[in-house]
Amino acid sequence: AQTVTQSQPEMSVQEAETVTLSCTYDTSESDYYLFWYKQPPSRQMILVIRQEAYKQQNATENRFSVNFQKAAKSFSLKISDSQLGDAAMYFCAYRSSMKTSYDKVIFGPGTSLSVIP
Amino acid sequence: NAGVMQNPRHLVRRRGQEARLRCSPMKGHSHVYWYRQLPEEGLKFMVYLQKENIIDESGMPKERFSAEFPKEGPSILRIQQVVRGDSAAYFCASSPPGSGANVLTFGAGSRLTVL
């Protein structure tokens, strides 16, 4: 079974600085999708960024970028120029591309990010 | 576009009562997913439904929990005879046809507290 691990329960960053959140996963599949979701205090789950495993190029969305290391099964999120509104729980997530389980998204335990003014 | 609407946002029940949580998917979305978030944990998949069909309920507890997505109206997650361990946030997500769980839009969640 696939698992997602986030080894940093809490992180903090100074406003305008850069922070990297770590994520590792375990799978025997070669094709899958990886996600980072943000959950602010409002508790709404918001998709931050998505990466297809067959793409070697790292996904970017404005100030958010990932470092996808397929061989190492690592998928870290880098937030540049951190803003106060980035303070939230961040969840790394995995989705299989296999038809028997493509409907499940497996979430990691989350990293709580604080942004210091 | 109102997004995924969940209600109630907060629900308090005593042990043994029933809890009903509702989810209206985004307009144009025909797939609904329910996830549970226990305190200090990530979301755990419970069930995936399409209109009038349960596609995958492998994450649902075998007893007391049921889900439906009728032809008309919202999807309902029903928990019978609630216990304290059912206290959690329950999130609904929806996706358009053909996208699977690749394009999930989440609701704001329903927080269930069992006294």
PDB file of C-alpha atoms in Angstrom:
ATOM      1  CA  ALA A   1       0.000   0.000   0.000  1.00  0.00           C
ATOM      2  CA  GLN A   2       1.107   3.508  -0.692  1.00  0.00           C
ATOM      3  CA  THR A   3       2.107   5.775   2.162  1.00  0.00           C
ATOM      4  CA  VAL A   4       2.944   9.453   2.395  1.00  0.00           C
ATOM      5  CA  THR A   5       5.275  10.804   5.061  1.00  0.00           C
ATOM      6  CA  GLN A   6       5.847  14.369   6.139  1.00  0.00           C
ATOM      7  CA  SER A   7       8.624  14.414   8.703  1.00  0.00           C
ATOM      8  CA  GLN A   8       8.206  18.054   9.765  1.00  0.00           C
ATOM      9  CA  PRO A   9       5.111  18.508  11.947  1.00  0.00           C
ATOM     10  CA  GLU A  10       5.802  22.250  12.252  1.00  0.00           C
ATOM     11  CA  MET A  11       7.853  24.783  10.330  1.00  0.00           C
ATOM     12  CA  SER A  12       8.238  28.542  10.516  1.00  0.00           C
ATOM     13  CA  VAL A  13       9.547  31.108   8.070  1.00  0.00           C
ATOM     14  CA  GLN A  14      10.180  34.820   8.157  1.00  0.00           C
ATOM     15  CA  GLU A  15       7.985  36.881   5.907  1.00  0.00           C
ATOM     16  CA  ALA A  16       9.565  37.316   2.436  1.00  0.00           C
ATOM     17  CA  GLU A  17      11.943  34.412   3.014  1.00  0.00           C
ATOM     18  CA  THR A  18      11.918  30.967   1.394  1.00  0.00           C
ATOM     19  CA  VAL A  19      10.882  27.735   3.056  1.00  0.00           C
ATOM     20  CA  THR A  20      10.925  24.116   1.909  1.00  0.00           C
ATOM     21  CA  LEU A  21       8.488  21.500   3.153  1.00  0.00           C
ATOM     22  CA  SER A  22       9.519  17.860   2.859  1.00  0.00           C
ATOM     23  CA  CYS A  23       7.504  14.901   1.678  1.00  0.00           C
ATOM     24  CA  THR A  24       8.439  11.324   0.920  1.00  0.00           C
ATOM     25  CA  TYR A  25       6.203   8.545  -0.288  1.00  0.00           C
ATOM     26  CA  ASP A  26       6.335   4.856  -0.819  1.00  0.00           C
ATOM     27  CA  THR A  27       4.934   3.133  -3.877  1.00  0.00           C
ATOM     28  CA  SER A  28       5.741   0.324  -6.256  1.00  0.00           C
ATOM     29  CA  GLU A  29       3.964   2.053  -9.128  1.00  0.00           C
ATOM     30  CA  SER A  30       5.748   3.928 -11.877  1.00  0.00           C
ATOM     31  CA  ASP A  31       2.924   6.247 -12.862  1.00  0.00           C
ATOM     32  CA  TYR A  32       1.081   8.377 -10.340  1.00  0.00           C
ATOM     33  CA  TYR A  33       0.257  11.917  -9.321  1.00  0.00           C
ATOM     34  CA  LEU A  34       1.499  13.985  -6.443  1.00  0.00           C
ATOM     35  CA  PHE A  35      -0.147  17.010  -4.888  1.00  0.00           C
ATOM     36  CA  TRP A  36       0.355  19.670  -2.290  1.00  0.00           C
ATOM     37  CA  TYR A  37      -2.790  20.918  -0.587  1.00  0.00           C
ATOM     38  CA  LYS A  38      -3.057  23.884   1.738  1.00  0.00           C
ATOM     39  CA  GLN A  39      -5.512  24.025   4.641  1.00  0.00           C
ATOM     40  CA  PRO A  40      -5.724  27.520   6.190  1.00  0.00           C
ATOM     41  CA  PRO A  41      -7.522  28.203   9.478  1.00  0.00           C
ATOM     42  CA  SER A  42     -10.795  28.324   7.545  1.00  0.00           C
ATOM     43  CA  ARG A  43     -10.201  24.551   7.043  1.00  0.00           C
ATOM     44  CA  GLN A  44     -10.910  24.759   3.319  1.00  0.00           C
ATOM     45  CA  MET A  45      -8.633  22.382   1.404  1.00  0.00           C
ATOM     46  CA  ILE A  46      -6.991  24.201  -1.480  1.00  0.00           C
ATOM     47  CA  LEU A  47      -4.896  22.598  -4.204  1.00  0.00           C
ATOM     48  CA  VAL A  48      -1.525  24.340  -4.373  1.00  0.00           C
ATOM     49  CA  ILE A  49       0.327  22.349  -7.008  1.00  0.00           C
ATOM     50  CA  ARG A  50       0.166  19.051  -8.897  1.00  0.00           C
ATOM     51  CA  GLN A  51       2.893  16.901 -10.443  1.00  0.00           C
ATOM     52  CA  GLU A  52       2.555  13.979 -12.839  1.00  0.00           C
ATOM     53  CA  ALA A  53       5.203  11.347 -12.174  1.00  0.00           C
ATOM     54  CA  TYR A  54       5.915  10.801 -15.858  1.00  0.00           C
ATOM     55  CA  LYS A  55       6.944  14.439 -16.236  1.00  0.00           C
ATOM     56  CA  GLN A  56      10.549  15.119 -15.353  1.00  0.00           C
ATOM     57  CA  GLN A  57      10.066  18.865 -15.216  1.00  0.00           C
ATOM     58  CA  ASN A  58       9.223  20.189 -11.781  1.00  0.00           C
ATOM     59  CA  ALA A  59       5.837  21.893 -11.510  1.00  0.00           C
ATOM     60  CA  THR A  60       5.663  25.573 -10.574  1.00  0.00           C
ATOM     61  CA  GLU A  61       2.765  27.850  -9.668  1.00  0.00           C
ATOM     62  CA  ASN A  62       3.857  31.421  -9.066  1.00  0.00           C
ATOM     63  CA  ARG A  63       5.728  31.438  -5.731  1.00  0.00           C
ATOM     64  CA  PHE A  64       5.252  27.697  -5.252  1.00  0.00           C
ATOM     65  CA  SER A  65       7.514  25.109  -6.831  1.00  0.00           C
ATOM     66  CA  VAL A  66       8.343  21.479  -6.208  1.00  0.00           C
ATOM     67  CA  ASN A  67      11.487  19.413  -6.247  1.00  0.00           C
ATOM     68  CA  PHE A  68      10.378  16.025  -7.536  1.00  0.00           C
ATOM     69  CA  GLN A  69      12.972  13.287  -7.142  1.00  0.00           C
ATOM     70  CA  LYS A  70      11.323  10.148  -8.493  1.00  0.00           C
ATOM     71  CA  ALA A  71      14.132   7.728  -7.693  1.00  0.00           C
ATOM     72  CA  ALA A  72      14.307   8.979  -4.121  1.00  0.00           C
ATOM     73  CA  LYS A  73      10.485   9.148  -3.883  1.00  0.00           C
ATOM     74  CA  SER A  74      10.735  12.678  -2.622  1.00  0.00           C
ATOM     75  CA  PHE A  75       8.410  15.581  -3.392  1.00  0.00           C
ATOM     76  CA  SER A  76       9.283  18.775  -1.534  1.00  0.00           C
ATOM     77  CA  LEU A  77       7.448  22.082  -1.777  1.00  0.00           C
ATOM     78  CA  LYS A  78       9.321  25.377  -1.925  1.00  0.00           C
ATOM     79  CA  ILE A  79       7.524  28.578  -1.066  1.00  0.00           C
ATOM     80  CA  SER A  80       9.383  31.697  -2.137  1.00  0.00           C
ATOM     81  CA  ASP A  81       8.789  35.225  -0.839  1.00  0.00           C
ATOM     82  CA  SER A  82       6.603  33.878   1.961  1.00  0.00           C
ATOM     83  CA  GLN A  83       3.511  35.898   2.811  1.00  0.00           C
ATOM     84  CA  LEU A  84       1.380  35.993   5.946  1.00  0.00           C
ATOM     85  CA  GLY A  85      -1.426  34.345   3.992  1.00  0.00           C
ATOM     86  CA  ASP A  86       0.757  31.294   3.434  1.00  0.00           C
ATOM     87  CA  ALA A  87       0.353  30.311   7.082  1.00  0.00           C
ATOM     88  CA  ALA A  88      -1.582  27.024   7.006  1.00  0.00           C
ATOM     89  CA  MET A  89      -1.351  23.264   7.239  1.00  0.00           C
ATOM     90  CA  TYR A  90       0.231  21.796   4.145  1.00  0.00           C
ATOM     91  CA  PHE A  91      -0.573  18.271   3.085  1.00  0.00           C
ATOM     92  CA  CYS A  92       1.378  16.214   0.610  1.00  0.00           C
ATOM     93  CA  ALA A  93      -0.804  13.722  -1.250  1.00  0.00           C
ATOM     94  CA  TYR A  94      -0.494  10.808  -3.656  1.00  0.00           C
ATOM     95  CA  ARG A  95      -2.875   9.418  -6.210  1.00  0.00           C
ATOM     96  CA  SER A  96      -2.393   6.204  -8.117  1.00  0.00           C
ATOM     97  CA  SER A  97      -2.977   6.094 -11.839  1.00  0.00           C
ATOM     98  CA  MET A  98      -4.210   2.513 -11.615  1.00  0.00           C
ATOM     99  CA  LYS A  99      -7.848   2.241 -12.493  1.00  0.00           C
ATOM    100  CA  THR A 100      -8.607   0.130  -9.423  1.00  0.00           C
ATOM    101  CA  SER A 101      -7.498   2.845  -7.069  1.00  0.00           C
ATOM    102  CA  TYR A 102      -7.361   6.049  -9.042  1.00  0.00           C
ATOM    103  CA  ASP A 103     -10.185   7.508  -7.023  1.00  0.00           C
ATOM    104  CA  LYS A 104      -8.253   7.555  -3.758  1.00  0.00           C
ATOM    105  CA  VAL A 105      -5.979  10.364  -2.771  1.00  0.00           C
ATOM    106  CA  ILE A 106      -3.661   9.408   0.091  1.00  0.00           C
ATOM    107  CA  PHE A 107      -2.698  12.287   2.333  1.00  0.00           C
ATOM    108  CA  GLY A 108       0.316  12.737   4.557  1.00  0.00           C
ATOM    109  CA  PRO A 109      -0.083  13.873   8.183  1.00  0.00           C
ATOM    110  CA  GLY A 110       0.612  17.503   7.342  1.00  0.00           C
ATOM    111  CA  THR A 111       3.101  20.246   8.183  1.00  0.00           C
ATOM    112  CA  SER A 112       1.929  23.312  10.048  1.00  0.00           C
ATOM    113  CA  LEU A 113       3.607  26.406   8.578  1.00  0.00           C
ATOM    114  CA  SER A 114       3.827  29.644  10.539  1.00  0.00           C
ATOM    115  CA  VAL A 115       4.884  32.890   8.894  1.00  0.00           C
ATOM    116  CA  ILE A 116       6.621  35.387  11.145  1.00  0.00           C
ATOM    117  CA  PRO A 117       6.059  39.059  10.307  1.00  0.00           C
TER     118      PRO A 117
ATOM    119  CA  ASN B   1     -20.316  28.980  -9.071  1.00  0.00           C
ATOM    120  CA  ALA B   2     -20.874  28.283  -5.410  1.00  0.00           C
ATOM    121  CA  GLY B   3     -18.273  25.537  -5.110  1.00  0.00           C
ATOM    122  CA  VAL B   4     -18.763  22.446  -3.002  1.00  0.00           C
ATOM    123  CA  MET B   5     -21.304  23.155  -0.287  1.00  0.00           C
ATOM    124  CA  GLN B   6     -21.347  21.199   2.926  1.00  0.00           C
ATOM    125  CA  ASN B   7     -23.790  21.476   5.772  1.00  0.00           C
ATOM    126  CA  PRO B   8     -23.974  21.699   8.609  1.00  0.00           C
ATOM    127  CA  ARG B   9     -20.580  23.245   9.290  1.00  0.00           C
ATOM    128  CA  HIS B  10     -20.794  22.158  12.902  1.00  0.00           C
ATOM    129  CA  LEU B  11     -22.865  19.363  14.367  1.00  0.00           C
ATOM    130  CA  VAL B  12     -23.056  18.243  17.973  1.00  0.00           C
ATOM    131  CA  ARG B  13     -24.528  14.881  18.823  1.00  0.00           C
ATOM    132  CA  ARG B  14     -24.773  12.768  21.945  1.00  0.00           C
ATOM    133  CA  ARG B  15     -23.569   9.194  21.933  1.00  0.00           C
ATOM    134  CA  GLY B  16     -26.108   6.914  20.293  1.00  0.00           C
ATOM    135  CA  GLN B  17     -27.698   9.590  18.109  1.00  0.00           C
ATOM    136  CA  GLU B  18     -27.526   9.787  14.345  1.00  0.00           C
ATOM    137  CA  ALA B  19     -25.511  12.286  12.348  1.00  0.00           C
ATOM    138  CA  ARG B  20     -26.322  13.297   8.768  1.00  0.00           C
ATOM    139  CA  LEU B  21     -23.863  15.335   6.774  1.00  0.00           C
ATOM    140  CA  ARG B  22     -24.768  16.800   3.406  1.00  0.00           C
ATOM    141  CA  CYS B  23     -22.683  17.678   0.394  1.00  0.00           C
ATOM    142  CA  SER B  24     -23.733  19.434  -2.784  1.00  0.00           C
ATOM    143  CA  PRO B  25     -21.016  19.104  -5.447  1.00  0.00           C
ATOM    144  CA  MET B  26     -19.902  21.864  -7.740  1.00  0.00           C
ATOM    145  CA  LYS B  27     -22.126  22.516 -10.710  1.00  0.00           C
ATOM    146  CA  GLY B  28     -21.202  20.099 -13.481  1.00  0.00           C
ATOM    147  CA  HIS B  29     -19.455  17.673 -11.123  1.00  0.00           C
ATOM    148  CA  SER B  30     -20.898  14.187 -10.921  1.00  0.00           C
ATOM    149  CA  HIS B  31     -18.333  12.497  -8.676  1.00  0.00           C
ATOM    150  CA  VAL B  32     -18.354  12.902  -4.920  1.00  0.00           C
ATOM    151  CA  TYR B  33     -15.739  11.785  -2.390  1.00  0.00           C
ATOM    152  CA  TRP B  34     -15.933  11.787   1.384  1.00  0.00           C
ATOM    153  CA  TYR B  35     -12.851  12.116   3.573  1.00  0.00           C
ATOM    154  CA  ARG B  36     -12.468  12.138   7.338  1.00  0.00           C
ATOM    155  CA  GLN B  37      -9.892  14.173   9.226  1.00  0.00           C
ATOM    156  CA  LEU B  38      -9.205  13.172  12.793  1.00  0.00           C
ATOM    157  CA  PRO B  39      -7.498  15.739  15.054  1.00  0.00           C
ATOM    158  CA  GLU B  40      -3.825  16.252  14.193  1.00  0.00           C
ATOM    159  CA  GLU B  41      -4.052  13.906  11.212  1.00  0.00           C
ATOM    160  CA  GLY B  42      -4.348  14.097   7.458  1.00  0.00           C
ATOM    161  CA  LEU B  43      -7.464  13.282   5.504  1.00  0.00           C
ATOM    162  CA  LYS B  44      -8.447   9.646   5.118  1.00  0.00           C
ATOM    163  CA  PHE B  45     -10.490   8.438   2.159  1.00  0.00           C
ATOM    164  CA  MET B  46     -13.881   7.020   3.038  1.00  0.00           C
ATOM    165  CA  VAL B  47     -16.054   6.605  -0.043  1.00  0.00           C
ATOM    166  CA  TYR B  48     -16.388   7.575  -3.700  1.00  0.00           C
ATOM    167  CA  LEU B  49     -19.804   7.937  -5.288  1.00  0.00           C
ATOM    168  CA  GLN B  50     -21.353   8.827  -8.583  1.00  0.00           C
ATOM    169  CA  LYS B  51     -25.030   9.572  -9.029  1.00  0.00           C
ATOM    170  CA  GLU B  52     -27.009   6.653  -7.554  1.00  0.00           C
ATOM    171  CA  ASN B  53     -23.884   4.476  -7.346  1.00  0.00           C
ATOM    172  CA  ILE B  54     -21.289   3.720  -4.724  1.00  0.00           C
ATOM    173  CA  ILE B  55     -18.077   3.160  -6.672  1.00  0.00           C
ATOM    174  CA  ASP B  56     -15.588   2.553  -3.877  1.00  0.00           C
ATOM    175  CA  GLU B  57     -16.398   2.351  -0.174  1.00  0.00           C
ATOM    176  CA  SER B  58     -13.190   0.660   0.912  1.00  0.00           C
ATOM    177  CA  GLY B  59     -12.449   3.406   3.435  1.00  0.00           C
ATOM    178  CA  MET B  60     -15.809   3.282   5.179  1.00  0.00           C
ATOM    179  CA  PRO B  61     -16.122   1.587   8.557  1.00  0.00           C
ATOM    180  CA  LYS B  62     -18.136  -1.598   8.106  1.00  0.00           C
ATOM    181  CA  GLU B  63     -20.796  -0.675  10.623  1.00  0.00           C
ATOM    182  CA  ARG B  64     -22.850   2.437  11.376  1.00  0.00           C
ATOM    183  CA  PHE B  65     -21.576   4.427   8.363  1.00  0.00           C
ATOM    184  CA  SER B  66     -23.376   4.742   5.049  1.00  0.00           C
ATOM    185  CA  ALA B  67     -23.327   7.124   2.115  1.00  0.00           C
ATOM    186  CA  GLU B  68     -25.585   7.885  -0.777  1.00  0.00           C
ATOM    187  CA  PHE B  69     -25.705  10.219  -3.757  1.00  0.00           C
ATOM    188  CA  PRO B  70     -29.261  10.181  -5.072  1.00  0.00           C
ATOM    189  CA  LYS B  71     -30.341  11.212  -8.535  1.00  0.00           C
ATOM    190  CA  GLU B  72     -31.719  14.418  -7.085  1.00  0.00           C
ATOM    191  CA  GLY B  73     -30.299  16.268  -4.114  1.00  0.00           C
ATOM    192  CA  PRO B  74     -27.063  16.267  -2.196  1.00  0.00           C
ATOM    193  CA  SER B  75     -24.845  13.406  -1.194  1.00  0.00           C
ATOM    194  CA  ILE B  76     -25.457  12.276   2.375  1.00  0.00           C
ATOM    195  CA  LEU B  77     -22.991  10.714   4.795  1.00  0.00           C
ATOM    196  CA  ARG B  78     -24.914   9.049   7.586  1.00  0.00           C
ATOM    197  CA  ILE B  79     -23.457   7.889  10.870  1.00  0.00           C
ATOM    198  CA  GLN B  80     -25.753   5.873  13.106  1.00  0.00           C
ATOM    199  CA  GLN B  81     -25.331   5.474  16.864  1.00  0.00           C
ATOM    200  CA  VAL B  82     -22.409   7.857  17.007  1.00  0.00           C
ATOM    201  CA  VAL B  83     -19.553   7.285  19.441  1.00  0.00           C
ATOM    202  CA  ARG B  84     -16.915   9.695  20.720  1.00  0.00           C
ATOM    203  CA  GLY B  85     -14.383   8.310  18.241  1.00  0.00           C
ATOM    204  CA  ASP B  86     -16.536   9.608  15.374  1.00  0.00           C
ATOM    205  CA  SER B  87     -15.684  13.170  16.379  1.00  0.00           C
ATOM    206  CA  ALA B  88     -13.813  14.550  13.386  1.00  0.00           C
ATOM    207  CA  ALA B  89     -14.020  16.889  10.442  1.00  0.00           C
ATOM    208  CA  TYR B  90     -15.711  15.304   7.443  1.00  0.00           C
ATOM    209  CA  PHE B  91     -14.785  16.720   4.076  1.00  0.00           C
ATOM    210  CA  CYS B  92     -16.580  16.266   0.819  1.00  0.00           C
ATOM    211  CA  ALA B  93     -14.895  16.784  -2.533  1.00  0.00           C
ATOM    212  CA  SER B  94     -16.221  16.643  -6.059  1.00  0.00           C
ATOM    213  CA  SER B  95     -14.732  16.269  -9.512  1.00  0.00           C
ATOM    214  CA  PRO B  96     -16.020  16.574 -13.063  1.00  0.00           C
ATOM    215  CA  PRO B  97     -16.695  13.495 -15.200  1.00  0.00           C
ATOM    216  CA  GLY B  98     -13.595  11.819 -16.558  1.00  0.00           C
ATOM    217  CA  SER B  99     -11.069  13.476 -14.274  1.00  0.00           C
ATOM    218  CA  GLY B 100     -11.175  11.095 -11.355  1.00  0.00           C
ATOM    219  CA  ALA B 101      -9.509  12.352  -8.243  1.00  0.00           C
ATOM    220  CA  ASN B 102      -7.068  14.449 -10.236  1.00  0.00           C
ATOM    221  CA  VAL B 103      -9.214  17.550 -10.034  1.00  0.00           C
ATOM    222  CA  LEU B 104     -10.719  17.568  -6.587  1.00  0.00           C
ATOM    223  CA  THR B 105     -12.559  20.579  -5.240  1.00  0.00           C
ATOM    224  CA  PHE B 106     -13.126  20.371  -1.521  1.00  0.00           C
ATOM    225  CA  GLY B 107     -15.891  21.757   0.600  1.00  0.00           C
ATOM    226  CA  ALA B 108     -15.194  23.575   3.851  1.00  0.00           C
ATOM    227  CA  GLY B 109     -15.954  20.474   5.894  1.00  0.00           C
ATOM    228  CA  SER B 110     -18.444  19.502   8.574  1.00  0.00           C
ATOM    229  CA  ARG B 111     -17.118  19.237  12.100  1.00  0.00           C
ATOM    230  CA  LEU B 112     -18.868  16.567  14.140  1.00  0.00           C
ATOM    231  CA  THR B 113     -18.548  16.611  17.904  1.00  0.00           C
ATOM    232  CA  VAL B 114     -19.905  13.680  19.875  1.00  0.00           C
ATOM    233  CA  LEU B 115     -20.538  14.373  23.548  1.00  0.00           C
TER     234      LEU B 115
END
